[in-house]
mmCIF file of C-alpha atoms in Angstrom:
data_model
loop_
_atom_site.group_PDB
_atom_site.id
_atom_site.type_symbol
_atom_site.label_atom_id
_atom_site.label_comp_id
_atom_site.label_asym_id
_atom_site.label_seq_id
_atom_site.Cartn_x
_atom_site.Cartn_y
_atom_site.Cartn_z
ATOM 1 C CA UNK A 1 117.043 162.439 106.417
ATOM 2 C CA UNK A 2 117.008 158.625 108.473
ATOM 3 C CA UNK A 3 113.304 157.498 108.870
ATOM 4 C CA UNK A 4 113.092 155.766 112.014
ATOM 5 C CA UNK A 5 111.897 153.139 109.897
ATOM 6 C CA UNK A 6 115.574 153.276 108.198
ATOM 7 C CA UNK A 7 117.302 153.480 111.874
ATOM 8 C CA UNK A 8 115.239 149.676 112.476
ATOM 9 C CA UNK A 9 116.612 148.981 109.469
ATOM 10 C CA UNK A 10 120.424 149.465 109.917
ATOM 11 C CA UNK A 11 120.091 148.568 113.368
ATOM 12 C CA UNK A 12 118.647 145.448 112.697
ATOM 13 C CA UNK A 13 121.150 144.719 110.309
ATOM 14 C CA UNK A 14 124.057 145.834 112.724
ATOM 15 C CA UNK A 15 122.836 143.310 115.497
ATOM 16 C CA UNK A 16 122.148 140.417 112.575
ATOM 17 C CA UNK A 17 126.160 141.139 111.337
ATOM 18 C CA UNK A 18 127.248 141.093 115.053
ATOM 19 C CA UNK A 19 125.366 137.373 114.916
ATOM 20 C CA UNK A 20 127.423 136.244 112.037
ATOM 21 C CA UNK A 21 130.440 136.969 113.078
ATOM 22 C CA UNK A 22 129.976 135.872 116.935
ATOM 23 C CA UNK A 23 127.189 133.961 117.119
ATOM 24 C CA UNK A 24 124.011 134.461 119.516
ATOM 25 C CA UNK A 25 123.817 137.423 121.385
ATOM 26 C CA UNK A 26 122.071 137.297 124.799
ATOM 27 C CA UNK A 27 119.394 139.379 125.648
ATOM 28 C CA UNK A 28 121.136 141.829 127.086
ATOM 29 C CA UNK A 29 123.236 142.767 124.741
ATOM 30 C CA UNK A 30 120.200 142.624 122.197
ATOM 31 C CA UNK A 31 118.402 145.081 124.838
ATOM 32 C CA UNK A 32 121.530 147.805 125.110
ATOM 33 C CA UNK A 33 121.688 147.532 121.101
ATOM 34 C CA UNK A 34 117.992 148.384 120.875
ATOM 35 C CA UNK A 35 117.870 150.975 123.374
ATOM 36 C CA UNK A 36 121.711 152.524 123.333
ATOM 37 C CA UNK A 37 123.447 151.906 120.264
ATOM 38 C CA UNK A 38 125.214 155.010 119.837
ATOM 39 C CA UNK A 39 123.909 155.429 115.881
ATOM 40 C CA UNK A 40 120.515 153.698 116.130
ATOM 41 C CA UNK A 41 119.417 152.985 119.917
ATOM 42 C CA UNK A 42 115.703 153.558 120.701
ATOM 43 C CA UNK A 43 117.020 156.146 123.452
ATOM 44 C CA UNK A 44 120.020 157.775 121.468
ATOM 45 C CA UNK A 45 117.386 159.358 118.753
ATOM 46 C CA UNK A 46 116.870 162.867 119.342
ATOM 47 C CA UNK A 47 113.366 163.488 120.391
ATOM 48 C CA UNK A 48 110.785 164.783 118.354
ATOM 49 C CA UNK A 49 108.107 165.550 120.772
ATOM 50 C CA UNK A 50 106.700 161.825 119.261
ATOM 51 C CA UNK A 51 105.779 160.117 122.531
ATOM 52 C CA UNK A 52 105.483 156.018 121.880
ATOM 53 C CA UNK A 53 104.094 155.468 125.750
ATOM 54 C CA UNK A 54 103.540 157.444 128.612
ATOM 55 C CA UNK A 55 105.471 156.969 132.510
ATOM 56 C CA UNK A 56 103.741 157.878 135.582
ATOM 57 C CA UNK A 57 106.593 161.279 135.566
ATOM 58 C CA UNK A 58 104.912 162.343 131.829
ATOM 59 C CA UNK A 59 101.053 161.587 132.435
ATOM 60 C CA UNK A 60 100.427 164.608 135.171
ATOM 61 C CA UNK A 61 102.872 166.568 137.589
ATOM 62 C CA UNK A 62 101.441 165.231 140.929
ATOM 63 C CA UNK A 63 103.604 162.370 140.952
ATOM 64 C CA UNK A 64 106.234 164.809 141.315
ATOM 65 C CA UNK A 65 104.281 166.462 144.548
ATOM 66 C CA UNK A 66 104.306 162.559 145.717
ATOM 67 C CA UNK A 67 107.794 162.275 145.494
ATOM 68 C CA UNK A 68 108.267 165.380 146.658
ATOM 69 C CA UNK A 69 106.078 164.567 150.109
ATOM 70 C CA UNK A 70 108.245 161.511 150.179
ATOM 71 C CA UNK A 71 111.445 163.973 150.074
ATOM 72 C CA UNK A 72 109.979 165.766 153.042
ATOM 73 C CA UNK A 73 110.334 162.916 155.278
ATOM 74 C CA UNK A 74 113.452 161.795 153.912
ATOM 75 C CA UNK A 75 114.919 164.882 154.776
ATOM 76 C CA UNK A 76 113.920 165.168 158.202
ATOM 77 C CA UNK A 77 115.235 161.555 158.353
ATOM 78 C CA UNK A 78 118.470 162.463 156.850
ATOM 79 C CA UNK A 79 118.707 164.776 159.968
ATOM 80 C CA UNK A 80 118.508 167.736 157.198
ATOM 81 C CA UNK A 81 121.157 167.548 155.046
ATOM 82 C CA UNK A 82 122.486 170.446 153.360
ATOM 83 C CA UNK A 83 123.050 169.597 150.693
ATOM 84 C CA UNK A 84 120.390 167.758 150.131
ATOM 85 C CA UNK A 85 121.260 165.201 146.874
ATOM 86 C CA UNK A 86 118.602 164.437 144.994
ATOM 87 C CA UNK A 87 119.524 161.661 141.654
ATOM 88 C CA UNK A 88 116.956 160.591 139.006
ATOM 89 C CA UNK A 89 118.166 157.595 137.406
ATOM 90 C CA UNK A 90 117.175 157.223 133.681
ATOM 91 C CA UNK A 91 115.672 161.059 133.634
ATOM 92 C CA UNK A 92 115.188 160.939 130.146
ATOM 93 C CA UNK A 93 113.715 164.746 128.926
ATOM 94 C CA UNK A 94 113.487 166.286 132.118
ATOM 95 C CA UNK A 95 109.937 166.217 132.824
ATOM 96 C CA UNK A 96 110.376 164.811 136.387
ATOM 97 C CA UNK A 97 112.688 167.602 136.981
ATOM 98 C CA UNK A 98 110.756 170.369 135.896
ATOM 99 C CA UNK A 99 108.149 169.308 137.718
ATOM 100 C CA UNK A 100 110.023 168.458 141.157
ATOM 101 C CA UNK A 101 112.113 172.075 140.313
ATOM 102 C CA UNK A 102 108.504 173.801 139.926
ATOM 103 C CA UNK A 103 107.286 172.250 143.622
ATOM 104 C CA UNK A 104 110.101 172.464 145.395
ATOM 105 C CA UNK A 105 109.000 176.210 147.164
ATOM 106 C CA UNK A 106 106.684 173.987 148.885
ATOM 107 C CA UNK A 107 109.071 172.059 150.623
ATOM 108 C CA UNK A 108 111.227 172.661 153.905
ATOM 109 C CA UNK A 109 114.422 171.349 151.797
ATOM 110 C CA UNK A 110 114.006 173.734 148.946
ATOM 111 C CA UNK A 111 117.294 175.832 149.528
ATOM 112 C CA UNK A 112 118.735 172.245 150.402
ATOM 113 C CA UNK A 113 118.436 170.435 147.153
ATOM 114 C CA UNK A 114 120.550 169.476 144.701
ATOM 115 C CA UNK A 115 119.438 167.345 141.816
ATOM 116 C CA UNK A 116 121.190 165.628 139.554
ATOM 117 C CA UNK A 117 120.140 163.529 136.747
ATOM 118 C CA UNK A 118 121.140 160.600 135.223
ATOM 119 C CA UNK A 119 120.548 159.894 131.680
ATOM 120 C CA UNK A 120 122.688 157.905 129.026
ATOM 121 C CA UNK A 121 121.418 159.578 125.576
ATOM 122 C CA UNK A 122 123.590 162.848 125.171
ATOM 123 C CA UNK A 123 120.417 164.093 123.065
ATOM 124 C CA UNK A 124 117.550 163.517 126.133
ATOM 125 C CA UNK A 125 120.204 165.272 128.582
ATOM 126 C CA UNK A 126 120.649 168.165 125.863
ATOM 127 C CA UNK A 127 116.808 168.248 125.968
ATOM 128 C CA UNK A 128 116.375 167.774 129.688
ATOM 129 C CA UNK A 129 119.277 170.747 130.421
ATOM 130 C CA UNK A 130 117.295 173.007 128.379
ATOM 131 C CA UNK A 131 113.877 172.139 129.938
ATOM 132 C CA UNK A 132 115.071 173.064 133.600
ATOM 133 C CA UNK A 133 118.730 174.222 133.835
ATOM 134 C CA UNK A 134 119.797 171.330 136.305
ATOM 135 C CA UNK A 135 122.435 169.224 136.110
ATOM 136 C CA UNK A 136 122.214 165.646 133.883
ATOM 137 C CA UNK A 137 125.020 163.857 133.944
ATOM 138 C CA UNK A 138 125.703 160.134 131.212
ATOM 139 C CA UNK A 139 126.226 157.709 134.283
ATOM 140 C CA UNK A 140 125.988 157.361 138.137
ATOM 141 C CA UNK A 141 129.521 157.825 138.099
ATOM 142 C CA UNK A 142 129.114 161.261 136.430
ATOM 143 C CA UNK A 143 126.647 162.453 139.521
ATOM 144 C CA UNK A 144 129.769 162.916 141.605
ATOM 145 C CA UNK A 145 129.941 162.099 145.700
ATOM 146 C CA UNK A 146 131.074 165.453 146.628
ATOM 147 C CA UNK A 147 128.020 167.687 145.499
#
């Protein structure tokens, strides 16, 4: 079994090969190589229910009643649309979703809505799917325009 201390490892060693044979790398590219190298990236590990920070969508479901107040009025602004497209970019496990899903009885648009999220780790949308049966797509592209 890798150690994440052995993914560092061979990831660090990927981008310091990549360096030899190209010279610098921007930031950037140092960023997607940390985060979404397919073998290695931070976000491309399969969680493990280790959590390395919190976000305000993991500390406590209310900031999904928030958003969901916020939905209110942009549906009635939206003249209410049905349906009523919903996208999470970077949803990572699905928490957000889960906890929108679980409020959104509460809300005029409930029978309206139609979320999709957007996550590029395969293994967090896996996770995510199974949390709360929406859809997750890899890319913004994926979300479609005709939902």
């Amino acid at each position: 079994m890798t150690t994440v201390r052995d993914q560092k490892t061979l990831l660090r060693d990927r981008i310091v090969g990549r360096i030899a044979r190209k010279g610098p790398v921007g930031f950037a590219d140092f960023m997607e190589a940390a985060l979404y190298d397919p073998e290695h990236g931070y976000y491309m590990r399969e969680p493990n229910g280790d959590i390395d920070y919190f976000t305000s969508v993991s500390v406590h479901p209310i900031f999904a009643e928030m958003i969901a107040r916020h939905l209110d009025d942009l549906w009635e602004a939206f003249e209410r649309p049905d349906p009523f497209v919903v996208v999470e970019l970077a949803a990572g496990d699905g928490t957000f979703a889960e906890h929108l899903i679980r409020v959104a009885p509460e809300h005029p648009w409930a029978s309206a809505i139609n979320y999709v999220g957007v996550e590029r780790s395969p293994a967090r949308q896996k996770a995510a799917k199974t949390l709360t049966g929406a859809k997750f797509v890899g890319s913004l592209a994926g979300a479609g325009t005709n939902m």
